[in-house]
Phi, psi and omega in degrees: 000134181287136181287144172285169180297321180297320180293322178298315181294318179298319178295319179296319178303313183297317181295320178295316183297319183282352170287337182297143182290328182242118191253072174286162182293145177285128181287153187257003181274154184291162183293339178294343177262013184299320181298321177297322179297322181292340180275356179286168178285342181220130178263123178273166177292138182231135173245131177223165189233136182230133181266169180298331182285357176095012178263136180240133180226158175284168179297334179295336177299323179293341179266006176110003180269159184251205178079056174280164173219159180292135181297323181297322178293319179300314180297319181301314178296320181300311182296317181298331182269353181295134181284313184264121179305332179298325179290321181301319182298332181291332185267351180297334181296341181271354185294325173261084191298314185297314180299319181297314182296313182296315182296311181297317182295318181293331179274000179079013180269093186262349187229123181230132178235129178229138178237144182198159174268142177227138176244124181278182185295339179273359179086008180275133183266140175230146173252118187249144178239120182241130181238125176256133176234123183272140179207182177237144175270187185291341179272358180087004178286141175280126181236162177237126173260129183236141175244122178252115182247135172274105181252026182303314182299315179296320180295321179293321176297316179299317180296320179293320177297321178294317178297319179298320180294318177297318180294322179298317180289325184281327191240352186236145184279133183290338181274312185270334186081355179266190182300150164260183187294325180297313180294321178304313182294321178298316181293321181292319177297319179294323180295321174055044179229154177286157178173203184238133173259132184241124174264133183229135169217166186263128178294132176056038181294324178300324179293322177299313179298317182293318185280316188253349179100156183292335177298315176293322178302317178296323178294324177297314179301314181295320180296319179293321177299319178300321178292321178298317179297325180290322187276317181276134186269087184300317180299337182259016173108354173282148167205165187210172180204153169264119185277300178189163178044241181253023184258127177238160174221144179222158177227136173235132180283055178209151175249010179284110184298323180297321179294319178295315181299321179300316179295318180299314181295326178297320177292313183298324180297333184271358184292331177300324179295319179298314180300317181291317182299322185257005180055051181243159168299171185305122176276134182230143178244152171241147184229143172228138186236135177227145177280142181230144173224158184302338180281355186250142178290144180294321180299320179294315180296320177295319178300321177296318180296322177296319177300315179297320179297318178295326175294323180297326180294339180274348182276153182269333190237018181213153177244011178216159176205149177261143179291134182235172183300320180298330176292323177297317178301321179294318179298318178298317179298316180296319179298322178296320178297314181297317181294333181275353188299305184299319179296323179297321176297314182296325183268006180055044180278345177272114183253138176275125173248160186234131171249115185294153171247128187249147167279116185292342181287313183242003179058033178266142177285122183244000179177184178201161172248133177278122177242167186237140173232131177268105185250120182232129181056039174080006179219161181294121185282314180202148185282153179300327180297342179259318185276332181295315175301325177295316179297323179294320183283341185246014175075015181266348190294330182298307180294327178295311180302316181293323178299314181292317180299318179297318180296319179296316179299316181294323179292320177300316179296321180298313179297321179297318180294331179277359179081016179280161176289132180257127175239156179297132175241108183283145183235134181283137173240118184292156179301325182289315179299328185303329187260009175288147181300138175062026183299322181296313181293327178295312181291324176298317180297319180297312181295318182291325177294327178279354181058047178238137178294139186293338179293344179269359177227068178301151180258125176263127179234135185292153178301323180302314180297328187291337186240004187260354184215135181293337181284348187302316182298317179300318182290314181293325176299322179295320178297314181296318179297331179280353177106005180277155173254133183250134174246135173272117181272153176060034179300130179092011181280357171127000187242350189297148170230143183298325181295321179294317181296327182287330187266343185259137191270069175273142176265342182210148172248132174258111184293131181294149182301332179298327176288320180295322181291347179277355177295132188108344175253128187304311182297318179298319180293321179297318180298313179300316181303315183285330176296313180295320178297316179298316180300316180299318181294332179271357181075028182252132178285148179242129172243130176262122179252154180081023179281124187236344185234159178296323179301315179295315181300314183295318180298314182296320179297315181292332181278348177103015177292129189269342186215131182232135181229130179163175183295341178301325179261309183195139170280169176299139182229160178284178186300314184298318180288328177293321178298324178294321179294332184278350181290000000 
């Protein structure tokens, strides 16, 4: 039997209604009472029907009930109650009902969905979903069937899921699934109890990543986190976080050192399992511990723990250390150095000193290395061995390196303008500065601005930097292409690989002092002999640094070393004394 139009519409109503995610009962009151419904604490799903003539009735009207109202009046009330004017503008299109229906129907747009927030007179918010479906009745009139669904509950669930997702990204680590440092600090502040902060990191983690890949590195991090979770009692007030890379932090609400040591040893004992599970060499952790109280900043306490951990790395028989007062004195001293940096640049307190390089055959100066002395109030303020690592750790080394390079270039130009003999003066470039964006163009610009040929300012790069990063070849090739000469500093300090040496375009190797100190030992001398021989065959110049005795000088000279630098000939000197040596 063919369905009547009413039956079709009723069937359509049911199908539309049951598409709704939340199937509350259809209210039986007429649409003219719709406003009263909106003032309730809960809006139920409502289905209503609107004809082309502009009359709107509830679905119950189709079942024989009365009480219709004009659609235009209904829309007017709706718009007036809209909280956001943007929502109101969306409904103005319905004010001319006939035009809207005819236009939409003729364009084939039979289905319209609009969502909006509504606040009733009691201030309760609802999220409503309204769907219009255009059809024709038995008289051929275009009609609209609309389903109004209260999706507030679904919207709140969606909003909560969104908040949960934001919180996961903001407070939880993607590798471990546990707290990150931000969440750790929030929890510690909330706990408001005294205790111990523990800094933890993985020994030689960069080597693990380089050798086995970052995927294995992530598995190591997760495995260590799992051990931390097992050892630290989170329900009883312990908590921890993965900060970044191989750095972890933990908190225990105790200042008992023995209790902390017990937890540390429990983690360390399980490291053999991690190594076995991942088929890795022995994984080792270092720990630093600092006491914390609510009156103290967490960042300061963590910094203290890191300092203690770094001290532990210097020990031969321990993998942990507690922060002590002398460590605090060191931190204060380091902070003073950092704070003085900008002023030192402005006041030209960093002075370039020169250590000559000699030809051992005729004892002629054939080059020099630019070294730095921080001179304040007429005396050396602090040694380079102390302030340069600080600058590297605090992001100051880039501007420092460029400052020194610029001074060397300008001094070379000054000597050239004075008609003096110009010899190459090599300048150190730190491993950290090497990877800054546009480093090659920056150094090229400095040399070109000083109007000095780049061959007179060779760049010294440590052996460690040369073999630790795949990008190194690309960067060094750029320097060579720009006209710079590269020297490998500290050659033989323990990291070189023949493949790296073969692929990187160094013009000179500077033999590390540890190799020079082996002179007098048969094996050491044989090794030196073959290194120098290999360099000659490759067309690479060799400079021996740290030469202090006649025995060392004579051996190197006889072996064919072309350049010697060290106290045997001259210690580093300031500009005026270097100029005297050059006469």
